[in-house]
Structures are given as C-alpha cells and as structure tokens.
Short mmCIF file of C-alpha atoms and ligand atoms in Angstrom, two decimals:
data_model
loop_
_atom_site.label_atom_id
_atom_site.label_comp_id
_atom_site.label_asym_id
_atom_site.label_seq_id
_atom_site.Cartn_x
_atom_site.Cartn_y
_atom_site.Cartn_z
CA UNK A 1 -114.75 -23.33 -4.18
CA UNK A 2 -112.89 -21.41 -1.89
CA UNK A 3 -114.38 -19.33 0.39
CA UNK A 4 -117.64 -19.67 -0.91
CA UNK A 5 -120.05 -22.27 1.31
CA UNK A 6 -122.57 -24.26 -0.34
CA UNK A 7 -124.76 -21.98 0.80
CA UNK A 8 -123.85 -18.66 -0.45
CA UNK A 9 -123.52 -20.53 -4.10
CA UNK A 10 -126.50 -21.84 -3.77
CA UNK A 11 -128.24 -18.83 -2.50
CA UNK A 12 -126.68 -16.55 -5.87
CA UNK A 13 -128.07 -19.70 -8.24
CA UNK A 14 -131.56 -19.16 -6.83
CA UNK A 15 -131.04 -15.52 -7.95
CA UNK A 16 -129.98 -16.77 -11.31
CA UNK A 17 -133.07 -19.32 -11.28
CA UNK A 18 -135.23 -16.78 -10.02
CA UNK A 19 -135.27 -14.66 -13.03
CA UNK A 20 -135.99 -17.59 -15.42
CA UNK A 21 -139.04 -19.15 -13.56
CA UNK A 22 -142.16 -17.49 -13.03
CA UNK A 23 -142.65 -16.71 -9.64
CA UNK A 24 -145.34 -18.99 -8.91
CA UNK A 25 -143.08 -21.69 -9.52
CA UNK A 26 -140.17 -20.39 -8.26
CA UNK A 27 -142.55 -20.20 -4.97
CA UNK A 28 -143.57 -23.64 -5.30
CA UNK A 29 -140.33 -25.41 -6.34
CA UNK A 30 -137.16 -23.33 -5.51
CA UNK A 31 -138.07 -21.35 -2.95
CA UNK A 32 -137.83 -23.36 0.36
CA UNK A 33 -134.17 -25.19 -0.86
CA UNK A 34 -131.28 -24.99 0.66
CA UNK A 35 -127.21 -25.39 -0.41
CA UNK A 36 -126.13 -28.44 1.34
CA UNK A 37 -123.01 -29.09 0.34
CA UNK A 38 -120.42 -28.52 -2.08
CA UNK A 39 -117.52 -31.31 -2.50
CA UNK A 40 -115.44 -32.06 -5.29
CA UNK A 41 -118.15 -31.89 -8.02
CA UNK A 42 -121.22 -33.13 -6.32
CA UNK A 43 -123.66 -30.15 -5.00
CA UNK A 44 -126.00 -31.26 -2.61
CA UNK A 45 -128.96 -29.12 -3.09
CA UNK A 46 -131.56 -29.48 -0.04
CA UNK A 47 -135.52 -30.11 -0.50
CA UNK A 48 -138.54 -30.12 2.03
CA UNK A 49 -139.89 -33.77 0.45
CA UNK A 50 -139.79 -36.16 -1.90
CA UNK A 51 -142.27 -34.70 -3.92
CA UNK A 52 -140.18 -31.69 -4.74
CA UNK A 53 -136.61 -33.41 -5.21
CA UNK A 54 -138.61 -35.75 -7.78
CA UNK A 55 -139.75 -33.04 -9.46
CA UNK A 56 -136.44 -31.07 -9.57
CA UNK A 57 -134.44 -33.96 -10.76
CA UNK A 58 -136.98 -35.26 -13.28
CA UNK A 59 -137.69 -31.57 -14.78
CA UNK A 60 -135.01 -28.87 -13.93
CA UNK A 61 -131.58 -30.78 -13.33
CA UNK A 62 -129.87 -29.57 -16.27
CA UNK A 63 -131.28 -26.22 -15.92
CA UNK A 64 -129.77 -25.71 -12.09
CA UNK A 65 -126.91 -28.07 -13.21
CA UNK A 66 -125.97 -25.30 -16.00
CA UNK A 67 -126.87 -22.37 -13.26
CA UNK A 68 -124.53 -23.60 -10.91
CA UNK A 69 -121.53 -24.15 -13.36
CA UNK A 70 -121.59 -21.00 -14.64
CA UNK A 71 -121.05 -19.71 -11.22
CA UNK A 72 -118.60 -22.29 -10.25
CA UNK A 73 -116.59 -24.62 -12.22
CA UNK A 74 -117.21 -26.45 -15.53
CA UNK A 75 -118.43 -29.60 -14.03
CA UNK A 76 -121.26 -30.06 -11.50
CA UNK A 77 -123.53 -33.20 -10.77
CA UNK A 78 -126.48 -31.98 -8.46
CA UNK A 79 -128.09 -34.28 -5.95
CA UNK A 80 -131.42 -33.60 -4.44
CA UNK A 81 -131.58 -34.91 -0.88
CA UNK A 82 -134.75 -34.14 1.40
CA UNK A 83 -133.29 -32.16 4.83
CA UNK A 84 -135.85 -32.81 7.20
CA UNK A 85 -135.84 -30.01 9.39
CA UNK A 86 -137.53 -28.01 6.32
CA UNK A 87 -139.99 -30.66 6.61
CA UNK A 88 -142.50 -28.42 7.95
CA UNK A 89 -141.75 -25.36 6.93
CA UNK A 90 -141.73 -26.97 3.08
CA UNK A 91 -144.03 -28.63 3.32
CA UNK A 92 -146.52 -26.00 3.04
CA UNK A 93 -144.88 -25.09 -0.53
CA UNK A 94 -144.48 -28.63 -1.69
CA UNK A 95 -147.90 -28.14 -4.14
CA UNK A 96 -148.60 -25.50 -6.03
CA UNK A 97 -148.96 -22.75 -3.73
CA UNK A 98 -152.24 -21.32 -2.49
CA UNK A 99 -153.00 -18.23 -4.53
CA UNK A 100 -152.10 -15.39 -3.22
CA UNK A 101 -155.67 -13.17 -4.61
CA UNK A 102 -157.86 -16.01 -2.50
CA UNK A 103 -158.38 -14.24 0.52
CA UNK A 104 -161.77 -13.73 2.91
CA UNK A 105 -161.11 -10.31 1.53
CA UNK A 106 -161.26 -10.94 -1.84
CA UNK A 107 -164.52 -13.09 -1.32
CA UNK A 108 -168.30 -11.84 -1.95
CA UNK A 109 -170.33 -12.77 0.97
CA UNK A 110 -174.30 -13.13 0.20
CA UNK A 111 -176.78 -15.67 1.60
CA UNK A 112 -175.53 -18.34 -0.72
CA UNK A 113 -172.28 -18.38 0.83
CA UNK A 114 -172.68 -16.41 4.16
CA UNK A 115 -172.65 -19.80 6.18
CA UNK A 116 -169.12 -21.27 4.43
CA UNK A 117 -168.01 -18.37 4.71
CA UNK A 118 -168.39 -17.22 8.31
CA UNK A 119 -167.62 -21.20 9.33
CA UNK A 120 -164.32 -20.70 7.59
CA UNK A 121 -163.35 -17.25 9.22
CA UNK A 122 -164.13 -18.54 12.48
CA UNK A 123 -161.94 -21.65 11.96
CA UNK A 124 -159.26 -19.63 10.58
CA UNK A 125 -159.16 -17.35 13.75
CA UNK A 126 -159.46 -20.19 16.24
CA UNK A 127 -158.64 -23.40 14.68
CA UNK A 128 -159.69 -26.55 16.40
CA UNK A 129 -162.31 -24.44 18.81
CA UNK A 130 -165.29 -23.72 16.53
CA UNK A 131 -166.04 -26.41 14.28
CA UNK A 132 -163.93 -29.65 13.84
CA UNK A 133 -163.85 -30.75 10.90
CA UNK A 134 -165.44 -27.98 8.81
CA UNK A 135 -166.79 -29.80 5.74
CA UNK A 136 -167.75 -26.97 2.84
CA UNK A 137 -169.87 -28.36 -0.54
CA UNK A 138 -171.03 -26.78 -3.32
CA UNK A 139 -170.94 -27.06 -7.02
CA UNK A 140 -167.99 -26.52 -9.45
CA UNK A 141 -166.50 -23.03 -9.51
CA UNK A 142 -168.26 -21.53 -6.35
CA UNK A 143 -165.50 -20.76 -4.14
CA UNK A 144 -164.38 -23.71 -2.55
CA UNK A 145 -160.87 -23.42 -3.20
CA UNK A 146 -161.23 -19.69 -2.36
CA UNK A 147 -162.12 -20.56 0.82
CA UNK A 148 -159.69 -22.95 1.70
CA UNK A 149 -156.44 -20.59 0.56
CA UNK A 150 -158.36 -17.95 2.39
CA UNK A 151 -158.00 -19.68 6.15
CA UNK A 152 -154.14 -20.92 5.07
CA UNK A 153 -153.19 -17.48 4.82
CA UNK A 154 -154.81 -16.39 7.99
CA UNK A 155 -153.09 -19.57 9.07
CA UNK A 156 -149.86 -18.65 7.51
CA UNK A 157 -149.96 -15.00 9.34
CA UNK A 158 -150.79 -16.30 12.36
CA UNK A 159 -147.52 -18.45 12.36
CA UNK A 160 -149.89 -21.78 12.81
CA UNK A 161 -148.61 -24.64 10.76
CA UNK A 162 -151.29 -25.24 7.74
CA UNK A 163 -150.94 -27.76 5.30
CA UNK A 164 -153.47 -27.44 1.71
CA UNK A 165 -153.90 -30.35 -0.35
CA UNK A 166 -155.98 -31.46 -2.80
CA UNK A 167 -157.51 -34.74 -2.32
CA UNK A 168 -155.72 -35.95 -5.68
CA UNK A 169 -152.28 -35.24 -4.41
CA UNK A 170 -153.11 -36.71 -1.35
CA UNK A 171 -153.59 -39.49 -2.86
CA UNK A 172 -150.83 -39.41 -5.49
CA UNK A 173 -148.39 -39.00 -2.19
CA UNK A 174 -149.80 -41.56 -0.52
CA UNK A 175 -149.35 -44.00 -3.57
CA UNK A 176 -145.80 -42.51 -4.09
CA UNK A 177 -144.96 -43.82 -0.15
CA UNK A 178 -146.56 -47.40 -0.20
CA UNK A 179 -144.31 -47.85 -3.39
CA UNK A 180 -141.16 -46.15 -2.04
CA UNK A 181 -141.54 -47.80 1.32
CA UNK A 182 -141.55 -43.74 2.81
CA UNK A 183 -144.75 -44.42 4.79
CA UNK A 184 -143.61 -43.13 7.88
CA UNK A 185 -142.74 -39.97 6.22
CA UNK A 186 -145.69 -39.26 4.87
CA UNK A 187 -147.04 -39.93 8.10
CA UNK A 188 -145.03 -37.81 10.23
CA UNK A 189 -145.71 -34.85 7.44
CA UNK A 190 -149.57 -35.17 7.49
CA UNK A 191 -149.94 -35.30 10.91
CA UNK A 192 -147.33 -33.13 12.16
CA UNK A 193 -149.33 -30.10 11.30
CA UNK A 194 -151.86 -27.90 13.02
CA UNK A 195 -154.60 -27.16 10.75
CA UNK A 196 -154.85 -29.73 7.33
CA UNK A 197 -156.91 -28.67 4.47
CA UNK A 198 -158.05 -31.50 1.85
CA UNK A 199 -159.83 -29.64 -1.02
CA UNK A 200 -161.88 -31.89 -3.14
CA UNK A 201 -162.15 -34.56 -0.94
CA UNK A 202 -164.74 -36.46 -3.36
CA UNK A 203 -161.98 -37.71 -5.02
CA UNK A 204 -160.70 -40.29 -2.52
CA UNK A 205 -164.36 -42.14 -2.07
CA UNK A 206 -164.15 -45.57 -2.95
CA UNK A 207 -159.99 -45.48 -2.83
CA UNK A 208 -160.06 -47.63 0.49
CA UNK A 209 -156.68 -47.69 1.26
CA UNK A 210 -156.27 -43.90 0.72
CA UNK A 211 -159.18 -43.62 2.74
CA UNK A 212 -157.81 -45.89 5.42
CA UNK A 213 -155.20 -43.62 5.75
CA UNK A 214 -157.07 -40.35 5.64
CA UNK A 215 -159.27 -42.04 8.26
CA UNK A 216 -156.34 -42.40 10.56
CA UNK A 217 -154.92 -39.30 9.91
CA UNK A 218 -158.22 -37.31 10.37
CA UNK A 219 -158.25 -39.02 14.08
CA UNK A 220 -154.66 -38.49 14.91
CA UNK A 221 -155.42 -34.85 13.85
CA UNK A 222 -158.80 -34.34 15.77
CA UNK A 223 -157.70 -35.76 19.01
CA UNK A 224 -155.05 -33.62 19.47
CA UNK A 225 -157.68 -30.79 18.71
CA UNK A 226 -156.43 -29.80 15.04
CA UNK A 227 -157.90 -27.96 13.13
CA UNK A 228 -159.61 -29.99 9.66
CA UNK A 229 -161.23 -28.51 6.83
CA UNK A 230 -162.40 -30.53 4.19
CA UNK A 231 -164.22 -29.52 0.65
CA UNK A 232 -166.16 -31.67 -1.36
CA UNK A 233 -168.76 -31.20 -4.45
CA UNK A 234 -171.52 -32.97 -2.44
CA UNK A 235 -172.83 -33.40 1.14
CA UNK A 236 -170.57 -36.75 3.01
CA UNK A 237 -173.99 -38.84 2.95
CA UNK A 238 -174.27 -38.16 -0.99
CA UNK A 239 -170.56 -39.62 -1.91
CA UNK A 240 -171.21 -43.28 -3.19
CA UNK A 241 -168.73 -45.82 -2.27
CA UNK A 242 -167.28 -43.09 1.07
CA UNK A 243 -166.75 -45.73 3.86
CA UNK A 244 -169.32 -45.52 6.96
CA UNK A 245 -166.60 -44.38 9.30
CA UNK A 246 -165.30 -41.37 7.25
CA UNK A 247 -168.67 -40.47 6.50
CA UNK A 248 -169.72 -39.97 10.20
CA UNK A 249 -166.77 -38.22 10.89
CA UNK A 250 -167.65 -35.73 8.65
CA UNK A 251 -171.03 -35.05 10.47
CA UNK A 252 -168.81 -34.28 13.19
CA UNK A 253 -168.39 -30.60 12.73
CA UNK A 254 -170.19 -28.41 10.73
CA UNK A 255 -171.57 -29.01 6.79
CA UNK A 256 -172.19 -26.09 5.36
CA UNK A 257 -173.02 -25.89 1.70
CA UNK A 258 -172.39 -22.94 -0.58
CA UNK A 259 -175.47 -22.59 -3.67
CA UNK A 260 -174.96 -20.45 -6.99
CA UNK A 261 -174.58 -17.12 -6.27
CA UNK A 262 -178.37 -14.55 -7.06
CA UNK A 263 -178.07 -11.76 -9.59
CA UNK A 264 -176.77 -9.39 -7.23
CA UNK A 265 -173.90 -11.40 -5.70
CA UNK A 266 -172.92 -12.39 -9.41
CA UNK A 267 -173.01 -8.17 -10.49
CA UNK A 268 -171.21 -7.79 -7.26
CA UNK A 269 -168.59 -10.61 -7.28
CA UNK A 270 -167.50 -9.00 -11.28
CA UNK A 271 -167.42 -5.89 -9.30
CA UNK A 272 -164.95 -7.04 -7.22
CA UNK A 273 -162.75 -9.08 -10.11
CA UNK A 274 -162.97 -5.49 -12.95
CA UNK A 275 -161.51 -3.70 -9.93
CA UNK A 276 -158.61 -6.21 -8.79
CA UNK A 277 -157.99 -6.34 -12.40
CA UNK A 278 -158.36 -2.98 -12.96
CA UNK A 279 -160.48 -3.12 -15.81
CA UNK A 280 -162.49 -0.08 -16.42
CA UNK A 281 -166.00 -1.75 -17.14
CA UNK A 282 -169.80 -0.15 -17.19
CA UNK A 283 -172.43 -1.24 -15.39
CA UNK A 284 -174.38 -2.43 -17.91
CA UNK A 285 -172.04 -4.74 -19.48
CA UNK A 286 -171.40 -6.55 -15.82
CA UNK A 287 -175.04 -6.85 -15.68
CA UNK A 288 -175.39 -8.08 -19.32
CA UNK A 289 -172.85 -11.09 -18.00
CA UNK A 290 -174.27 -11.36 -14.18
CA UNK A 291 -177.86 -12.32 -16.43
CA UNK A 292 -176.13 -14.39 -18.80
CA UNK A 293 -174.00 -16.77 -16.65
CA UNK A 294 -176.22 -18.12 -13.89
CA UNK A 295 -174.63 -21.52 -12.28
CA UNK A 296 -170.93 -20.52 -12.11
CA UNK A 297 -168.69 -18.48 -10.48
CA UNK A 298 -165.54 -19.42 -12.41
CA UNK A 299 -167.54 -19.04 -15.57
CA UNK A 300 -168.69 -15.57 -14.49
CA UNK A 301 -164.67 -14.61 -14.35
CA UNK A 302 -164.11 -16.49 -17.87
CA UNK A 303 -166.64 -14.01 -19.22
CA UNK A 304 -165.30 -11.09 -17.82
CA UNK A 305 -161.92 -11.49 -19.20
CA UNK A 306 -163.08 -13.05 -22.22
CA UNK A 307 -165.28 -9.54 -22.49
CA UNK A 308 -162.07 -7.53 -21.24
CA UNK A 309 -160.33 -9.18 -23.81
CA UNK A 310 -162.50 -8.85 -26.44
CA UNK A 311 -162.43 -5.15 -26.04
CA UNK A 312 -158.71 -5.24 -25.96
CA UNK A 313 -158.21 -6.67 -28.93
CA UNK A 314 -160.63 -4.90 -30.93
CA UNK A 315 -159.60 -1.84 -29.15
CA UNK A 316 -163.25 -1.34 -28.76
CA UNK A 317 -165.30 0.39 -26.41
CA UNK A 318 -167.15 -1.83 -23.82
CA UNK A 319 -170.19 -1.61 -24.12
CA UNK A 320 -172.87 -4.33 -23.35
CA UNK A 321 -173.43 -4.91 -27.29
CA UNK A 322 -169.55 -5.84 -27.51
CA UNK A 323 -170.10 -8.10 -24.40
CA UNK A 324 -172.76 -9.66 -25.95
CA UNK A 325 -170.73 -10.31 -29.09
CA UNK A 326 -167.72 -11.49 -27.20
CA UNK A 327 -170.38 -14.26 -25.33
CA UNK A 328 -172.86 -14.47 -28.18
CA UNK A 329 -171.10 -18.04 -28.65
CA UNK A 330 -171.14 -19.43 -25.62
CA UNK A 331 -175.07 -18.85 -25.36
CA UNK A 332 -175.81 -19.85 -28.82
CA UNK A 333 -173.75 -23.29 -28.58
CA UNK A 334 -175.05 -24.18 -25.30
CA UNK A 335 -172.02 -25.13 -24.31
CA UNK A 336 -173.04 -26.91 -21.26
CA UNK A 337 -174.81 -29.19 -23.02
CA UNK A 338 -171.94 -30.89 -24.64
CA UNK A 339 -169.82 -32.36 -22.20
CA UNK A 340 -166.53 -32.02 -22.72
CA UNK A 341 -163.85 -35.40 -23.15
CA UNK A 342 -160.48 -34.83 -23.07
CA UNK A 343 -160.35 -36.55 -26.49
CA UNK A 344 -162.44 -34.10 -27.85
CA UNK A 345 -160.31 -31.35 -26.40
CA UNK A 346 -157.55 -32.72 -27.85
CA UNK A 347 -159.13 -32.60 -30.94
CA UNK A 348 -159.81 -28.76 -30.87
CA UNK A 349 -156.85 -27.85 -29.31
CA UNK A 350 -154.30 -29.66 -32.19
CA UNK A 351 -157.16 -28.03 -34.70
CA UNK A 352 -156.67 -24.78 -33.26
CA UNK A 353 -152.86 -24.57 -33.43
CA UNK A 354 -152.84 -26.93 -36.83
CA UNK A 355 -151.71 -29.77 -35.65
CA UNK A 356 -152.96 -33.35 -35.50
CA UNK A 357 -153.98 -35.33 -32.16
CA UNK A 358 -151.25 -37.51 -33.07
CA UNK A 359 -148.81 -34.58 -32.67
CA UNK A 360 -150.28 -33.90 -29.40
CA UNK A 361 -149.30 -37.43 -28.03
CA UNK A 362 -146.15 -38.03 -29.29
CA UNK A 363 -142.82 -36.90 -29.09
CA UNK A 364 -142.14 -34.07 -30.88
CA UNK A 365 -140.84 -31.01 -29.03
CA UNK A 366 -140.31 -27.71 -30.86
CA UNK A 367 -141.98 -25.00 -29.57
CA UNK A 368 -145.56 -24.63 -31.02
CA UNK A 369 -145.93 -28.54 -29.91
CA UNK A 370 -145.06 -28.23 -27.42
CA UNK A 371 -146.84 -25.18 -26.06
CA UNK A 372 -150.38 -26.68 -27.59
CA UNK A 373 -149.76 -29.98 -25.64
CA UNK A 374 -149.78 -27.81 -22.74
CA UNK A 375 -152.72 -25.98 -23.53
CA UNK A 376 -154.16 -29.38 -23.67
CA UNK A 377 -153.36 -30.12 -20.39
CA UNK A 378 -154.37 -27.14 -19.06
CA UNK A 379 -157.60 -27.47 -20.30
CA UNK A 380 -158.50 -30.91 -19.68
CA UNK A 381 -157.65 -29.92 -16.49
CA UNK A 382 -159.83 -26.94 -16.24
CA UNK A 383 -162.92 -28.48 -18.12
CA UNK A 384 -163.23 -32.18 -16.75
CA UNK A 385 -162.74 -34.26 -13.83
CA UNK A 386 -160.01 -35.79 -15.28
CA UNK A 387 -157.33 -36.82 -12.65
CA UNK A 388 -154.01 -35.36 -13.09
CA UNK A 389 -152.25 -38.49 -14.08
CA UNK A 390 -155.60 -39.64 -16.36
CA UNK A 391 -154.57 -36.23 -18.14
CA UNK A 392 -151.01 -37.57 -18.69
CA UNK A 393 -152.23 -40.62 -19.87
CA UNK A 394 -154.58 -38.93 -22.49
CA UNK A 395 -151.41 -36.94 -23.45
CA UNK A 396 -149.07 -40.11 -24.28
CA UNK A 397 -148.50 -41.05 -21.20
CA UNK A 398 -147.10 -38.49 -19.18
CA UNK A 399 -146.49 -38.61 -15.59
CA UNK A 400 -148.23 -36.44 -13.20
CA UNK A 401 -145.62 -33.92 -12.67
CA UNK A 402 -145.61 -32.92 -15.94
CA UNK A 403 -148.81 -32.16 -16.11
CA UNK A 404 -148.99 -29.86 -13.24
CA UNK A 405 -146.02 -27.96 -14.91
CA UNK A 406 -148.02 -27.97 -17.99
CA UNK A 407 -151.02 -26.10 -16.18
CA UNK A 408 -148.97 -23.47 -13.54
CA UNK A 409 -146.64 -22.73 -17.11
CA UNK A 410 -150.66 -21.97 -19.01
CA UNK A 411 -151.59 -20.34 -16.52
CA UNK A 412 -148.64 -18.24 -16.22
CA UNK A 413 -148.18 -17.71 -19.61
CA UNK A 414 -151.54 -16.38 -20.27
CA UNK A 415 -151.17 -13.54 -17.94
CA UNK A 416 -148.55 -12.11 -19.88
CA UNK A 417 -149.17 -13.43 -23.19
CA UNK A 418 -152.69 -11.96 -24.29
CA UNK A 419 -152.66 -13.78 -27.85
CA UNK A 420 -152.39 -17.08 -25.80
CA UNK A 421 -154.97 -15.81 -23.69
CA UNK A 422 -157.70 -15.17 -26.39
CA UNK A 423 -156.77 -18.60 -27.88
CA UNK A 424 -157.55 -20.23 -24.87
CA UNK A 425 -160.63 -18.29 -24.44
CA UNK A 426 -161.68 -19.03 -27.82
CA UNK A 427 -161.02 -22.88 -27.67
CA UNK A 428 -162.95 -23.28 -24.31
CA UNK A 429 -165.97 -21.61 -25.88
CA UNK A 430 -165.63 -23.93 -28.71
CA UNK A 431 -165.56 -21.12 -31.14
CA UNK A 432 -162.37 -22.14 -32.23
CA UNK A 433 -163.11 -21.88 -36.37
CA UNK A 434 -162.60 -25.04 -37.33
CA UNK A 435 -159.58 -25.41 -40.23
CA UNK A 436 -159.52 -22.37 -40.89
CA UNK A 437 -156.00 -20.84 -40.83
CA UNK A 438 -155.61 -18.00 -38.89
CA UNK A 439 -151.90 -16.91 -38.28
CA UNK A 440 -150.37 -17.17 -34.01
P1 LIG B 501 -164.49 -24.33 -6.42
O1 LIG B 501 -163.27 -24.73 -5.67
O2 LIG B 501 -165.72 -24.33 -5.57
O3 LIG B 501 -164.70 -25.10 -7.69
P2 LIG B 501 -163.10 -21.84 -6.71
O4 LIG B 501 -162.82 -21.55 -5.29
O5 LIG B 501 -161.97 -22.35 -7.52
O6 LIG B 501 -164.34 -22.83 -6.87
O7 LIG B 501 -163.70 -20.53 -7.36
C1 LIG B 501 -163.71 -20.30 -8.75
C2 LIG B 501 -163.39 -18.86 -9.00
O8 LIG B 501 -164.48 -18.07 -8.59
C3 LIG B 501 -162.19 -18.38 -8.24
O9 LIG B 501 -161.46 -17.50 -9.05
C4 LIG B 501 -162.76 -17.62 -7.06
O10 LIG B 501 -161.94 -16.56 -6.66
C5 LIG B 501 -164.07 -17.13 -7.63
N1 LIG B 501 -165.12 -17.02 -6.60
C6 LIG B 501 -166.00 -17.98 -6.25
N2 LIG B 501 -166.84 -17.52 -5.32
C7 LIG B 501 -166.50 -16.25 -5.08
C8 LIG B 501 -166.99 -15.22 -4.20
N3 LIG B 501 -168.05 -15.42 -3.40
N4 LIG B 501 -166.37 -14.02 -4.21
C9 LIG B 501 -165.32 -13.79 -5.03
N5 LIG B 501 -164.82 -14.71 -5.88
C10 LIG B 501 -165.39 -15.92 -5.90
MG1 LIG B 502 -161.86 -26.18 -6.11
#
C-alpha cells in the first residue's frame, strides 16, 4: 500500500468504476463514497446510508472488489460502512437522483398548470415563507415529478439542504429501520433537512405506522419553518383510509391541482421536448399527436419518440401520415381501455423476446434473459401502480433493489440502444406481433 492512502485508491477505483456505470448510477450509487481505510486486506469503502451500502454490497461487491485489486494487490475484501458526516450531503443522492432535464425551465406553463407551477417557484425561492406544505395533485404523467426535481435543483443551487423521496421509498426506509433497529437514523436523516419533498404521497394512506411517522416528521419539519412539498394523484380529502390528522395538515398550505394540459399547451410542451431532443419535426406532425393524445403528458412524449423513432428507422421523412402510422395502433387498440397487469406484461414481454413467463421468473441469467426480465420491470413499473417490491415479487421474488437497478439500467440502455428502444415502444403499445419471429 505504500504511500498510497485509502483515499487516493479509492478515488482512482471510482475512475475505473466510472467508466463502466452509466452516469446516472454512478451519480446515484458511487458518487458521494469515500476511501476509508485500507489495512491488511480489508478496504473500508465509506457510504452516506444504509440504503446505499445495502445496495453496494448486495449488487456491485465483486465488481469494486475486482476494481480495487487490480489497482492494488491480489486480494481485497471490501466493507461498506455508513460515515455519518456524509449523512447529509448523501443523502440527497441516496435514490435515484432527480433528473437533471426537470427544471422550471424545462416546464410549459398554461392555465392548467400556472397555479403548481408558480406555488412551486415561489417555494423554491423562499422555502418555508410562502406556502407550508405545498401539496400539488393531478393525474398520472402531468408533471408532478417535474415539479418536484424542479424546486430541488433551485434548492441544490441555492446550497439549502433538500431531500426528494418518493412516498414508496419512504416507506421502504422506514420498514428497513423498524427491522434493523436504525430508527433514530432515519430520524435524524428526515428531519435534519431544510426543505423535504415526498412525491406520490398517495401511497402511504392507510400504512398507519408509516403515516405515524410521516405525521411526526411533517411537524418536526414545519415548526422549525421547513420547507414541505408533497405530491399526490388526488386532493388530501379524496385519499381513503389518510388519517384525520395528516389530512388537515395538508390543508395547511396551499393545494393546488394541475388538469390535462389544452391543445395548445400539448403542441407547445412537444415543442419544447423535439427541441431538447433535437429532433427536427414539422408542425403538422406535432399537431397530428397534440390532437391525438389528450389526457397525458408522459404519453404525449411516448408518441413523440415513438414518431421520432419511427422515422429513424424507416429512414423516412416525417410527415404527419408517418406519425399517424407510427400511432395508428395505439388509437385503433384503445389501449386505455385494457388495463394493464403485470402478469399480462409479463406475458408480452417473454412473447416479444421468445421466451416463456416461466423464463422471466426464474433463474436463468444469460444475457437476452436477463435483459427481457428487466424490460419487465421497467415496464410494470412504468404502466401500473405496482409497488416496487410487488414488481419483484411478480418477477420471482426479487427484492426491491433490484428492481430499481432493473428500471435506471432500461432506462439507460434505451437512450443509447435504439433497437431496445423501438422494442419497448412497440411492447407498450401492445403491437408487439404476437409469435411471430422477428430477429433482435
Ligand atoms: P407525474 O409525476 O405527474 O406523473 P411527471 O412529472 O413524471 O408526471 O411528467 C411526465 C413527463 O411529462 C415528464 O417527462 C415531464 O417532463 C413531462 N411534463 C409534464 N408536464 C409538463 C410540462 N408542463 N412541461 C414540460 N414537460 C412536462
Ligand atoms: Mg410522478
């Protein structure tokens, strides 16, 4: 070891790890670690929480193990060991990290939005002085999420400590501590911050004991004049089974709801997304889509690339005929009116990459398994209300973690990969054609 300090090897390993992670993960997992210590052949390897050294040592020991040997000596065990005083600091990175394109920005203000919108500015520029808590609710894909990654990074630039979860996670950590008797630290890092954001808070109504504790947290947070945002798919009064208490707290602040987006603010918001991608697209195909997709700004994005794609593929010119062939199945299945199980995705994902459900939920690992088993995930995820570990489950009983892996890798992949991406698009319209072979 030498000269060398933990750090510095450690330091030249995340260089090595950095190149064979995508970057979103390297973000969420690697980046905020630290080399410990370095004694005999035990490397200490230093995490912000539990959450992440789990992770690490359940899915990338041997990877770093292998990383660090070949820049040291031919035997290394690593140990993950949370350091506290990344607590905050990590903290922010422990879940997969807010998306970098969701900015105030990058967001289409109209009258559907314009109140959420201007709440969640003003918050972000003077948290716990406008509105405490700001409670944003609106339907599935209408920009939520967007919202809430906008005021972290405002948060994040203004050097005020903001901490995003989703509800789920919330929950999942809060399970985690009652059964690893780390109560107090999951205490200490939820209320330690200065502005908390709970996305998708609909998911804890009717959990009482994670509510209990997002009750006290919520007060321990708004005394001290935090800042609180919370998103949910319906107004606090409309959640069945949402304790009295919470429920009035909400009502605190402000509600504002966000409504489907009019024909204008859909032509605009694909605008916006053709440029950032910079997709060359005519006017009259974006307003071919902006009629067709009405409820859904997510689903208004899916048709844009799915159109983009389309033309890519068939090197074809875009023109709104070409659109309308790229969506002509999503408007003559009616997609929406099928809902979609996550058996039934599993189904016509193992279809679409030839394999068998069973396949799907067992064991096997080579390659094209295990990339459709992912795709599974990923869609599940995308496509139902399906709870990250209900997904594992589904998937023969996979934990949590692996299913979040599952979905960042997808999501990843299908940036650079634009076969993948077509397949995905293609299964999620349901246009997959059924056992027929086509070659991947
Ligand atoms: P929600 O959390 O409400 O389900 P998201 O925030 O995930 O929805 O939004 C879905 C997608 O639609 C995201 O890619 C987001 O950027 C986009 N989006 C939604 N509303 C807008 C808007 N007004 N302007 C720009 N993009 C938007
Ligand atoms: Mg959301």
């Amino acid at each position: 070891m030498g000269a060398r300090s933990a750090q510095e090897i450690w330091e030249a390993a995340l260089g090595e790890l950095q190149v064979q992670v995508t970057k979103p993960y390297y973000r969420t997992w690697l980046e905020k670690t630290a080399g410990l210590s370095f004694q005999d052949n035990q490397f200490v390897v230093g995490v912000p929480n539990t959450f992440v050294s789990e992770y690490l040592d359940k899915n990338q020991r041997s990877l770093i193990e292998k990383t660090l040997i070949g820049l040291t000596q031919p035997n290394i065990k690593v140990l993950f060991q949370v350091s506290p005083e990344r607590e905050t600091s990590a903290s922010q990175i422990a879940h997969p990290a807010c998306n970098s394109k969701y900015t105030f920005d990058s967001f289409v203000v109209s009258n559907s939005n314009r109140l959420a919108y201007a709440a969640a500015l003003s918050v972000a520029e003077n948290p716990g002085h406008s509105y405490n808590p700001l409670f944003m609710y609106g339907g599935v894909g209408l920009g939520k999420t967007h919202l809430l990654h906008a005021i972290y990074h405002m948060a994040q630039a203004n050097n005020i400590r903001a901490l995003y979860v989703s509800a789920e996670q919330f929950t999942n950590e809060f399970v985690d501590a009652i059964r690893e008797k780390s109560t107090d630290e999951f205490r200490s890092k939820y209320r330690s911050v200065d502005m908390l954001l709970i996305d998708d808070i609909h998911f804890i109504s009717g959990k009482e004991q994670t509510e209990e504790s997002f009750f006290h947290t919520f007060n321990e947070l708004h005394n001290t004049n935090r800042q609180i945002v919370i998103t949910s798919d319906r107004p606090p009064k409309s959640m069945p089974h949402l304790g009295d208490r919470l429920c009035s707290r909400f009502e605190w602040g402000l509600i504002a709801d966000i409504q489907p987006p009019d024909f204008d603010t859909r032509l605009a918001i694909l605008q916006a997304k053709a440029e950032q991608e910079k997709a060359n697209v005519p006017l009259e195909a974006l307003e071919f889509i902006a009629h067709r997709i009405k409820q859904n700004v997510r689903e208004l994005e899916g048709s844009l690339h799915r159109v983009i794609a389309y033309a890519k593929l068939f090197r074809a010119l875009l023109t709104p005929e070409l659109a309308a062939q790229a969506l002509e199945d999503i408007a003559s299945k009616g997609a929406k009116s099928v809902p979609v199980t996550p058996k039934l995705m599993i189904e016509t994902v193992a279809n679409s990459f030839q394999l068998t459900p069973a396949d799907l939920k067992g064991r096997k690992r080579d390659q094209v398994t295990a990339q459709a088993r992912q795709v599974a995930m990923y869609l599940i995820k995308q496509t139902t209300n399906c709870s990250l570990a209900q997904i594992g489950q589904e998937l023969g009983n996979r934990n949590h973690s692996t299913v979040i892996h599952a979905c960042q890798k997808i999501a990843s992949d299908m940036d650079d990969d634009p076969y993948l991406r077509r397949k995905i698009f293609d299964i999620q319209q349901g246009t997959y054609p059924k056992q027929k072979s086509r070659s991947y």
